[in-house]
Each structure stands twice: as C-alpha cells, then as structure tokens.
PDB file of C-alpha atoms in Angstrom:
ATOM      1  CA  UNK A1174     -23.281 -31.550  -6.533  1.00 42.00           C
ATOM      2  CA  UNK A1175     -23.851 -33.929  -9.469  1.00 43.00           C
ATOM      3  CA  UNK A1176     -22.102 -33.695 -12.859  1.00 41.00           C
ATOM      4  CA  UNK A1177     -25.341 -32.289 -14.329  1.00 42.00           C
ATOM      5  CA  UNK A1178     -25.488 -29.617 -11.627  1.00 43.00           C
ATOM      6  CA  UNK A1179     -21.856 -28.681 -12.247  1.00 41.00           C
ATOM      7  CA  UNK A1180     -22.505 -28.305 -15.973  1.00 40.00           C
ATOM      8  CA  UNK A1181     -25.512 -26.072 -15.256  1.00 41.00           C
ATOM      9  CA  UNK A1182     -23.499 -23.944 -12.833  1.00 42.00           C
ATOM     10  CA  UNK A1183     -20.696 -23.577 -15.345  1.00 44.00           C
ATOM     11  CA  UNK A1184     -23.227 -22.506 -17.976  1.00 48.00           C
ATOM     12  CA  UNK A1185     -24.656 -19.780 -15.698  1.00 70.00           C
ATOM     13  CA  UNK A1186     -21.300 -18.449 -14.605  1.00 87.00           C
ATOM     14  CA  UNK A1187     -18.852 -18.286 -11.717  1.00 92.00           C
ATOM     15  CA  UNK A1188     -19.431 -15.828  -8.875  1.00 95.00           C
ATOM     16  CA  UNK A1189     -17.356 -14.843  -5.840  1.00 96.00           C
ATOM     17  CA  UNK A1190     -19.259 -13.452  -2.848  1.00 97.00           C
ATOM     18  CA  UNK A1191     -17.049 -11.219  -0.677  1.00 97.00           C
ATOM     19  CA  UNK A1192     -18.450 -10.347   2.760  1.00 95.00           C
ATOM     20  CA  UNK A1193     -16.994 -10.501   6.269  1.00 94.00           C
ATOM     21  CA  UNK A1194     -20.350 -11.695   7.655  1.00 93.00           C
ATOM     22  CA  UNK A1195     -20.397 -15.525   7.371  1.00 94.00           C
ATOM     23  CA  UNK A1196     -24.189 -15.571   7.630  1.00 93.00           C
ATOM     24  CA  UNK A1197     -24.605 -13.332   4.602  1.00 93.00           C
ATOM     25  CA  UNK A1198     -21.976 -15.292   2.672  1.00 93.00           C
ATOM     26  CA  UNK A1199     -23.815 -18.545   3.346  1.00 93.00           C
ATOM     27  CA  UNK A1200     -27.287 -17.222   2.480  1.00 94.00           C
ATOM     28  CA  UNK A1201     -26.207 -15.490  -0.737  1.00 94.00           C
ATOM     29  CA  UNK A1202     -23.943 -18.276  -1.966  1.00 94.00           C
ATOM     30  CA  UNK A1203     -26.519 -20.975  -1.219  1.00 94.00           C
ATOM     31  CA  UNK A1204     -29.282 -19.053  -3.001  1.00 94.00           C
ATOM     32  CA  UNK A1205     -27.192 -18.268  -6.098  1.00 94.00           C
ATOM     33  CA  UNK A1206     -25.908 -21.850  -6.139  1.00 92.00           C
ATOM     34  CA  UNK A1207     -29.470 -23.197  -6.185  1.00 91.00           C
ATOM     35  CA  UNK A1208     -30.100 -21.069  -9.271  1.00 89.00           C
ATOM     36  CA  UNK A1209     -27.303 -22.545 -11.324  1.00 89.00           C
ATOM     37  CA  UNK A1210     -24.214 -20.520 -10.453  1.00 91.00           C
ATOM     38  CA  UNK A1211     -20.845 -21.809  -9.332  1.00 92.00           C
ATOM     39  CA  UNK A1212     -20.248 -19.784  -6.168  1.00 94.00           C
ATOM     40  CA  UNK A1213     -17.166 -19.301  -4.005  1.00 95.00           C
ATOM     41  CA  UNK A1214     -16.872 -17.038  -0.977  1.00 96.00           C
ATOM     42  CA  UNK A1215     -14.247 -14.805   0.605  1.00 96.00           C
ATOM     43  CA  UNK A1216     -14.210 -12.900   3.900  1.00 96.00           C
ATOM     44  CA  UNK A1217     -11.782 -10.188   2.797  1.00 95.00           C
ATOM     45  CA  UNK A1218      -9.445  -8.974   0.036  1.00 95.00           C
ATOM     46  CA  UNK A1219      -6.754 -11.498   0.956  1.00 95.00           C
ATOM     47  CA  UNK A1220      -9.077 -14.469   0.395  1.00 96.00           C
ATOM     48  CA  UNK A1221     -10.481 -12.852  -2.751  1.00 96.00           C
ATOM     49  CA  UNK A1222      -6.982 -12.431  -4.183  1.00 94.00           C
ATOM     50  CA  UNK A1223      -6.268 -16.118  -3.589  1.00 94.00           C
ATOM     51  CA  UNK A1224      -9.377 -17.062  -5.570  1.00 93.00           C
ATOM     52  CA  UNK A1225      -8.577 -14.580  -8.363  1.00 91.00           C
ATOM     53  CA  UNK A1226      -5.098 -16.076  -8.677  1.00 89.00           C
ATOM     54  CA  UNK A1227      -6.653 -19.418  -9.604  1.00 85.00           C
ATOM     55  CA  UNK A1228      -9.221 -18.280 -12.175  1.00 82.00           C
ATOM     56  CA  UNK A1229     -11.253 -15.251 -13.163  1.00 86.00           C
ATOM     57  CA  UNK A1230     -14.923 -15.194 -12.099  1.00 91.00           C
ATOM     58  CA  UNK A1231     -17.686 -13.717 -14.220  1.00 91.00           C
ATOM     59  CA  UNK A1232     -18.940 -11.537 -11.365  1.00 94.00           C
ATOM     60  CA  UNK A1233     -18.032 -10.472  -7.832  1.00 96.00           C
ATOM     61  CA  UNK A1234     -20.682  -9.614  -5.228  1.00 96.00           C
ATOM     62  CA  UNK A1235     -18.696  -7.203  -3.077  1.00 95.00           C
ATOM     63  CA  UNK A1236     -19.459  -5.742   0.344  1.00 93.00           C
ATOM     64  CA  UNK A1237     -18.253  -2.153   0.861  1.00 90.00           C
ATOM     65  CA  UNK A1238     -17.286  -2.489   4.536  1.00 89.00           C
ATOM     66  CA  UNK A1239     -14.520  -5.084   4.767  1.00 93.00           C
ATOM     67  CA  UNK A1240     -11.558  -5.508   7.123  1.00 93.00           C
ATOM     68  CA  UNK A1241      -8.283  -4.430   5.548  1.00 93.00           C
ATOM     69  CA  UNK A1242      -8.764  -3.287   1.964  1.00 93.00           C
ATOM     70  CA  UNK A1243     -12.348  -2.047   1.684  1.00 91.00           C
ATOM     71  CA  UNK A1244     -14.801  -2.796  -1.105  1.00 90.00           C
ATOM     72  CA  UNK A1245     -14.376   0.557  -2.869  1.00 89.00           C
ATOM     73  CA  UNK A1246     -10.624   0.043  -3.257  1.00 91.00           C
ATOM     74  CA  UNK A1247     -11.184  -3.526  -4.447  1.00 93.00           C
ATOM     75  CA  UNK A1248     -13.773  -2.304  -6.968  1.00 90.00           C
ATOM     76  CA  UNK A1249     -11.348   0.287  -8.337  1.00 86.00           C
ATOM     77  CA  UNK A1250      -8.631  -2.368  -8.622  1.00 87.00           C
ATOM     78  CA  UNK A1251     -10.878  -4.852 -10.440  1.00 87.00           C
ATOM     79  CA  UNK A1252     -12.178  -2.152 -12.794  1.00 79.00           C
ATOM     80  CA  UNK A1253      -8.712  -0.854 -13.722  1.00 63.00           C
ATOM     81  CA  UNK A1254      -7.582  -4.410 -14.422  1.00 55.00           C
ATOM     82  CA  UNK A1255     -10.572  -5.031 -16.721  1.00 66.00           C
ATOM     83  CA  UNK A1256     -11.713  -7.624 -14.250  1.00 77.00           C
ATOM     84  CA  UNK A1257     -15.085  -9.273 -13.647  1.00 88.00           C
ATOM     85  CA  UNK A1258     -18.411  -7.520 -13.293  1.00 89.00           C
ATOM     86  CA  UNK A1259     -19.000  -6.111  -9.800  1.00 92.00           C
ATOM     87  CA  UNK A1260     -22.214  -5.711  -7.802  1.00 92.00           C
ATOM     88  CA  UNK A1261     -21.585  -3.770  -4.602  1.00 90.00           C
ATOM     89  CA  UNK A1262     -23.522  -4.236  -1.366  1.00 90.00           C
ATOM     90  CA  UNK A1263     -23.553  -1.628   1.370  1.00 85.00           C
ATOM     91  CA  UNK A1264     -25.341  -1.300   4.696  1.00 78.00           C
ATOM     92  CA  UNK A1265     -24.857   2.469   4.471  1.00 68.00           C
ATOM     93  CA  UNK A1266     -27.241   2.912   1.560  1.00 57.00           C
ATOM     94  CA  UNK A1267     -26.454   6.616   1.109  1.00 59.00           C
ATOM     95  CA  UNK A1268     -26.834   8.126  -2.362  1.00 62.00           C
ATOM     96  CA  UNK A1269     -23.264   9.463  -2.210  1.00 63.00           C
ATOM     97  CA  UNK A1270     -21.877   5.989  -1.489  1.00 64.00           C
ATOM     98  CA  UNK A1271     -23.844   4.578  -4.383  1.00 68.00           C
ATOM     99  CA  UNK A1272     -22.565   7.231  -6.788  1.00 71.00           C
ATOM    100  CA  UNK A1273     -18.969   6.662  -5.667  1.00 72.00           C
ATOM    101  CA  UNK A1274     -19.323   2.913  -6.210  1.00 72.00           C
ATOM    102  CA  UNK A1275     -20.717   3.380  -9.713  1.00 73.00           C
ATOM    103  CA  UNK A1276     -18.015   5.905 -10.571  1.00 72.00           C
ATOM    104  CA  UNK A1277     -15.333   3.444  -9.515  1.00 75.00           C
ATOM    105  CA  UNK A1278     -16.639   0.972 -12.074  1.00 77.00           C
ATOM    106  CA  UNK A1279     -19.259  -1.097 -10.240  1.00 84.00           C
ATOM    107  CA  UNK A1280     -21.891  -2.509 -12.574  1.00 84.00           C
ATOM    108  CA  UNK A1281     -24.644  -2.237  -9.976  1.00 86.00           C
ATOM    109  CA  UNK A1282     -25.191  -1.331  -6.329  1.00 87.00           C
ATOM    110  CA  UNK A1283     -27.634  -2.684  -3.738  1.00 87.00           C
ATOM    111  CA  UNK A1284     -28.305  -1.599  -0.142  1.00 85.00           C
ATOM    112  CA  UNK A1285     -28.088  -4.184   2.630  1.00 85.00           C
ATOM    113  CA  UNK A1286     -29.998  -6.116   3.688  1.00 83.00           C
ATOM    114  CA  UNK A1287     -31.098  -7.068   0.187  1.00 85.00           C
ATOM    115  CA  UNK A1288     -33.652  -9.600  -0.981  1.00 90.00           C
ATOM    116  CA  UNK A1289     -31.778 -12.591  -2.451  1.00 91.00           C
ATOM    117  CA  UNK A1290     -34.279 -12.698  -5.326  1.00 92.00           C
ATOM    118  CA  UNK A1291     -33.523  -9.083  -6.204  1.00 92.00           C
ATOM    119  CA  UNK A1292     -29.796  -9.799  -6.063  1.00 94.00           C
ATOM    120  CA  UNK A1293     -30.321 -12.787  -8.355  1.00 93.00           C
ATOM    121  CA  UNK A1294     -32.206 -10.579 -10.832  1.00 91.00           C
ATOM    122  CA  UNK A1295     -29.411  -7.972 -10.734  1.00 89.00           C
ATOM    123  CA  UNK A1296     -26.754 -10.664 -11.234  1.00 92.00           C
ATOM    124  CA  UNK A1297     -28.556 -12.031 -14.280  1.00 90.00           C
ATOM    125  CA  UNK A1298     -29.098  -8.529 -15.695  1.00 86.00           C
ATOM    126  CA  UNK A1299     -25.444  -7.540 -15.287  1.00 85.00           C
ATOM    127  CA  UNK A1300     -24.168 -10.748 -16.865  1.00 86.00           C
ATOM    128  CA  UNK A1301     -26.682 -10.385 -19.691  1.00 83.00           C
ATOM    129  CA  UNK A1302     -25.531  -6.827 -20.377  1.00 76.00           C
ATOM    130  CA  UNK A1303     -21.922  -7.929 -20.408  1.00 71.00           C
ATOM    131  CA  UNK A1304     -22.729 -10.705 -22.847  1.00 67.00           C
ATOM    132  CA  UNK A1305     -24.571  -8.287 -25.136  1.00 56.00           C
ATOM    133  CA  UNK A1306     -21.769  -5.724 -25.347  1.00 53.00           C
ATOM    134  CA  UNK A1307     -20.461  -5.368 -28.896  1.00 50.00           C
ATOM    135  CA  UNK A1308     -17.090  -6.808 -29.768  1.00 47.00           C
ATOM    136  CA  UNK A1309     -14.669  -3.847 -29.889  1.00 47.00           C
ATOM    137  CA  UNK A1310     -12.755  -5.495 -32.730  1.00 46.00           C
ATOM    138  CA  UNK A1311     -15.947  -5.722 -34.797  1.00 44.00           C
ATOM    139  CA  UNK A1312     -17.003  -2.116 -34.219  1.00 48.00           C
ATOM    140  CA  UNK A1313     -13.581  -0.528 -34.628  1.00 56.00           C
ATOM    141  CA  UNK A1314     -11.302  -1.010 -31.662  1.00 76.00           C
ATOM    142  CA  UNK A1315      -9.602   2.380 -32.000  1.00 85.00           C
ATOM    143  CA  UNK A1316     -11.268   5.772 -32.320  1.00 89.00           C
ATOM    144  CA  UNK A1317      -9.886   9.234 -32.915  1.00 92.00           C
ATOM    145  CA  UNK A1318     -11.533  12.591 -32.235  1.00 93.00           C
ATOM    146  CA  UNK A1319      -9.929  16.046 -32.231  1.00 91.00           C
ATOM    147  CA  UNK A1320      -6.526  14.409 -31.979  1.00 92.00           C
ATOM    148  CA  UNK A1321      -7.502  12.230 -29.021  1.00 94.00           C
ATOM    149  CA  UNK A1322      -7.147   8.443 -29.376  1.00 93.00           C
ATOM    150  CA  UNK A1323      -9.334   5.885 -27.581  1.00 93.00           C
ATOM    151  CA  UNK A1324      -8.451   2.180 -27.604  1.00 89.00           C
ATOM    152  CA  UNK A1325     -11.601   0.186 -26.784  1.00 83.00           C
ATOM    153  CA  UNK A1326      -9.760  -3.083 -26.162  1.00 78.00           C
ATOM    154  CA  UNK A1327      -7.073  -1.661 -23.880  1.00 80.00           C
ATOM    155  CA  UNK A1328      -9.543   0.845 -22.401  1.00 83.00           C
ATOM    156  CA  UNK A1329      -6.839   3.431 -22.980  1.00 88.00           C
ATOM    157  CA  UNK A1330      -7.322   7.140 -23.709  1.00 92.00           C
ATOM    158  CA  UNK A1331      -4.451   9.276 -25.017  1.00 92.00           C
ATOM    159  CA  UNK A1332      -4.297  13.040 -25.363  1.00 92.00           C
ATOM    160  CA  UNK A1333      -3.284  14.652 -28.691  1.00 91.00           C
ATOM    161  CA  UNK A1334       0.239  14.762 -27.194  1.00 90.00           C
ATOM    162  CA  UNK A1335       0.202  11.021 -26.550  1.00 90.00           C
ATOM    163  CA  UNK A1336      -0.203  11.168 -22.757  1.00 91.00           C
ATOM    164  CA  UNK A1337      -2.342   8.397 -21.236  1.00 91.00           C
ATOM    165  CA  UNK A1338      -5.372   9.665 -19.278  1.00 91.00           C
ATOM    166  CA  UNK A1339      -6.579   7.445 -16.453  1.00 88.00           C
ATOM    167  CA  UNK A1340     -10.329   6.782 -16.610  1.00 85.00           C
ATOM    168  CA  UNK A1341     -12.520   5.094 -14.022  1.00 80.00           C
ATOM    169  CA  UNK A1342     -14.759   2.283 -15.221  1.00 76.00           C
ATOM    170  CA  UNK A1343     -17.770   4.606 -15.221  1.00 77.00           C
ATOM    171  CA  UNK A1344     -15.916   7.334 -17.141  1.00 84.00           C
ATOM    172  CA  UNK A1345     -14.750   4.859 -19.776  1.00 85.00           C
ATOM    173  CA  UNK A1346     -18.281   3.482 -20.245  1.00 84.00           C
ATOM    174  CA  UNK A1347     -19.613   7.013 -20.609  1.00 87.00           C
ATOM    175  CA  UNK A1348     -16.946   8.080 -23.122  1.00 91.00           C
ATOM    176  CA  UNK A1349     -17.516   4.885 -25.094  1.00 89.00           C
ATOM    177  CA  UNK A1350     -21.236   5.740 -25.239  1.00 87.00           C
ATOM    178  CA  UNK A1351     -20.443   9.208 -26.583  1.00 91.00           C
ATOM    179  CA  UNK A1352     -18.000   8.053 -29.283  1.00 91.00           C
ATOM    180  CA  UNK A1353     -20.459   5.359 -30.377  1.00 86.00           C
ATOM    181  CA  UNK A1354     -23.181   8.032 -30.788  1.00 88.00           C
ATOM    182  CA  UNK A1355     -21.346  11.228 -31.801  1.00 89.00           C
ATOM    183  CA  UNK A1356     -22.947  14.526 -32.837  1.00 90.00           C
ATOM    184  CA  UNK A1357     -26.410  13.629 -31.575  1.00 90.00           C
ATOM    185  CA  UNK A1358     -28.317  14.621 -28.459  1.00 89.00           C
ATOM    186  CA  UNK A1359     -28.347  11.915 -25.789  1.00 88.00           C
ATOM    187  CA  UNK A1360     -30.678  12.198 -22.805  1.00 87.00           C
ATOM    188  CA  UNK A1361     -29.575  11.129 -19.339  1.00 83.00           C
ATOM    189  CA  UNK A1362     -31.778   8.047 -19.622  1.00 80.00           C
ATOM    190  CA  UNK A1363     -30.141   7.102 -22.926  1.00 81.00           C
ATOM    191  CA  UNK A1364     -26.669   7.546 -21.447  1.00 83.00           C
ATOM    192  CA  UNK A1365     -27.637   5.336 -18.502  1.00 77.00           C
ATOM    193  CA  UNK A1366     -28.924   2.696 -20.932  1.00 74.00           C
ATOM    194  CA  UNK A1367     -25.849   2.860 -23.176  1.00 71.00           C
ATOM    195  CA  UNK A1368     -23.333   2.922 -20.319  1.00 67.00           C
ATOM    196  CA  UNK A1369     -24.980   0.558 -17.823  1.00 62.00           C
ATOM    197  CA  UNK A1370     -27.832  -1.191 -19.639  1.00 55.00           C
ATOM    198  CA  UNK A1371     -31.627  -0.789 -19.616  1.00 47.00           C
ATOM    199  CA  UNK A1372     -31.986  -2.587 -16.279  1.00 44.00           C
ATOM    200  CA  UNK A1373     -29.912  -0.001 -14.427  1.00 48.00           C
ATOM    201  CA  UNK A1374     -31.631   2.238 -11.888  1.00 47.00           C
ATOM    202  CA  UNK A1375     -28.610   4.491 -11.315  1.00 49.00           C
ATOM    203  CA  UNK A1376     -29.422   8.091 -10.552  1.00 47.00           C
ATOM    204  CA  UNK A1377     -29.330  10.920 -13.116  1.00 50.00           C
ATOM    205  CA  UNK A1378     -26.986  12.722 -10.767  1.00 60.00           C
ATOM    206  CA  UNK A1379     -24.405   9.960 -11.169  1.00 69.00           C
ATOM    207  CA  UNK A1380     -24.301  10.686 -14.915  1.00 77.00           C
ATOM    208  CA  UNK A1381     -23.963  14.441 -14.290  1.00 81.00           C
ATOM    209  CA  UNK A1382     -21.071  13.909 -11.878  1.00 82.00           C
ATOM    210  CA  UNK A1383     -19.269  11.570 -14.273  1.00 83.00           C
ATOM    211  CA  UNK A1384     -19.758  13.951 -17.213  1.00 89.00           C
ATOM    212  CA  UNK A1385     -18.293  16.778 -15.150  1.00 90.00           C
ATOM    213  CA  UNK A1386     -15.214  14.695 -14.348  1.00 88.00           C
ATOM    214  CA  UNK A1387     -14.907  13.431 -17.916  1.00 91.00           C
ATOM    215  CA  UNK A1388     -15.033  17.000 -19.216  1.00 92.00           C
ATOM    216  CA  UNK A1389     -12.138  17.969 -16.974  1.00 91.00           C
ATOM    217  CA  UNK A1390     -10.078  15.040 -18.230  1.00 92.00           C
ATOM    218  CA  UNK A1391     -10.858  15.932 -21.862  1.00 92.00           C
ATOM    219  CA  UNK A1392      -9.794  19.549 -21.355  1.00 86.00           C
ATOM    220  CA  UNK A1393      -6.437  19.898 -23.119  1.00 73.00           C
ATOM    221  CA  UNK A1394      -6.367  23.657 -22.748  1.00 69.00           C
ATOM    222  CA  UNK A1395      -7.279  24.222 -26.383  1.00 68.00           C
ATOM    223  CA  UNK A1396     -10.716  25.609 -25.601  1.00 68.00           C
ATOM    224  CA  UNK A1397     -12.610  23.010 -27.658  1.00 77.00           C
ATOM    225  CA  UNK A1398     -15.915  21.828 -26.180  1.00 86.00           C
ATOM    226  CA  UNK A1399     -16.180  18.095 -26.695  1.00 92.00           C
ATOM    227  CA  UNK A1400     -19.268  17.474 -24.528  1.00 94.00           C
ATOM    228  CA  UNK A1401     -21.954  20.135 -24.822  1.00 93.00           C
ATOM    229  CA  UNK A1402     -24.946  20.474 -22.525  1.00 92.00           C
ATOM    230  CA  UNK A1403     -28.183  20.779 -24.512  1.00 91.00           C
ATOM    231  CA  UNK A1404     -30.578  22.602 -22.215  1.00 88.00           C
ATOM    232  CA  UNK A1405     -33.635  20.569 -21.134  1.00 85.00           C
ATOM    233  CA  UNK A1406     -32.555  17.702 -23.417  1.00 87.00           C
ATOM    234  CA  UNK A1407     -29.230  16.147 -22.452  1.00 89.00           C
ATOM    235  CA  UNK A1408     -25.700  16.103 -23.828  1.00 93.00           C
ATOM    236  CA  UNK A1409     -24.014  15.982 -27.227  1.00 93.00           C
ATOM    237  CA  UNK A1410     -20.515  14.774 -28.147  1.00 94.00           C
ATOM    238  CA  UNK A1411     -19.445  17.456 -30.612  1.00 93.00           C
ATOM    239  CA  UNK A1412     -16.379  15.897 -32.233  1.00 91.00           C
ATOM    240  CA  UNK A1413     -16.318  13.870 -35.414  1.00 91.00           C
ATOM    241  CA  UNK A1414     -15.234  10.309 -34.564  1.00 91.00           C
ATOM    242  CA  UNK A1415     -12.991   8.305 -36.854  1.00 89.00           C
ATOM    243  CA  UNK A1416     -12.847   4.535 -36.359  1.00 82.00           C
ATOM    244  CA  UNK A1417      -9.710   2.549 -37.118  1.00 73.00           C
TER     245      UNK A1417
END
C-alpha cells in the first residue's frame, strides 16, 4: 500500500474484522480495504485482545459464533468499556439474537452471509452517526432528574441514594435520548433515530424490550413513573431534567 493509500485509509478509519472463518475475514477485509479503511483481522477473542492492546479501532465487525469467548460476550465487554463501534454478524439471523445483540450495545446487526456492499454502507453509517453525536461536555455532561444523576461522559447512572446502576449500551443510549428530550412524546421511530441513528433498521420490539428493562432499573420503590406509555403514540420521560 502506498503512502497515499495509507493516508486515505487513516482518514476513513481503522476496523478490526473478527471471524473464525478465514475466507470471510479475507473477503471482508479486502473489500473494506479497497474502500479506504485500514483493516486488521482476528480469528477469536485472544487475537482481538492483542490488537486492542496496541491501539483502539474505530469499529469492530464481530461474528457471534466464535471459539472461546463468543461475540455476544465480546460485544458486552467492548460496550461497557466505552470501546469502538460494533457491527455484529450472525449466521443464525433470528430476531431474538438480533435484539440481544442490540441490547448488549451493538451499533448494528447483519445476518450472514451478507453482501459486502451492504456491510460497507452499514460501516459508513455507523461511523457517521458516531461522528455526529453531540459532545457531552457541550450539552451538559451531567444530568439530574428526581434525584437520579446521569454522567454522560462516564456513562454512569446513580440512584438518589448514590448507588451505581449498570446499564447496557442500548439502555444508556435510550436513557440519554429520554433526558435529551424530556416531557415530550417520543414515538418508537423517534427513539430508534435518537438512540441508533436514522439509518438503523432495528425492530420496534427491541425498543419495547429495552424500555421495559430500563423501567425496572429506574424503579427505586418510590412509586414515581419516570417513563410513561402514551397509548397509540409512544413514550414520555416525565421527570424534569436539570443539566450541570
């Protein structure tokens, strides 16, 4: 690769393709490389960890079925560590598997075999969405509502008693969407756009499942309803949000 090609790849971003099938690794990495990305490959979590120890990629294309630590566990680990964007690939293609992947923090999900051109479009869309996200420091990095405290930079939620509540990547994105648009009705489509970007084709059901789980985590026993279902319209975050 020439110096000009390296500069172009650096400008597009660095990607790690994780798949135990060498044929898929070669096809995907070669195709993304021809479109300006710097691409490295790994056959499993061990090889991925070696690459992550050197430098952080912009995005990981991650197969679900891997020897050793599987893709879902890796996705959860990368999401909790505020790691790179993740696009998951799965030969299973079941709706349940897709919902689980998105709930664990994946930015997108594609069934295998996938068209390399579609994968390229998804990669560009995910990286574009990440680049367009507002700077938490500029919008108010800390929010308070009904005694709860949300730190946008640390991705940390604390109860009124100061206890840290663990949130998946999907739950954090959803809560962030609510606190950024409080006391107004948000449709499922709007929540998908706010949480995952306008190019997402995630299912409505994934939003419903995440809202159900988020509600349980926001239940402090005080009886206050923070997320209200508005029949035939969507959801509303009822609390007044104070930015710090």
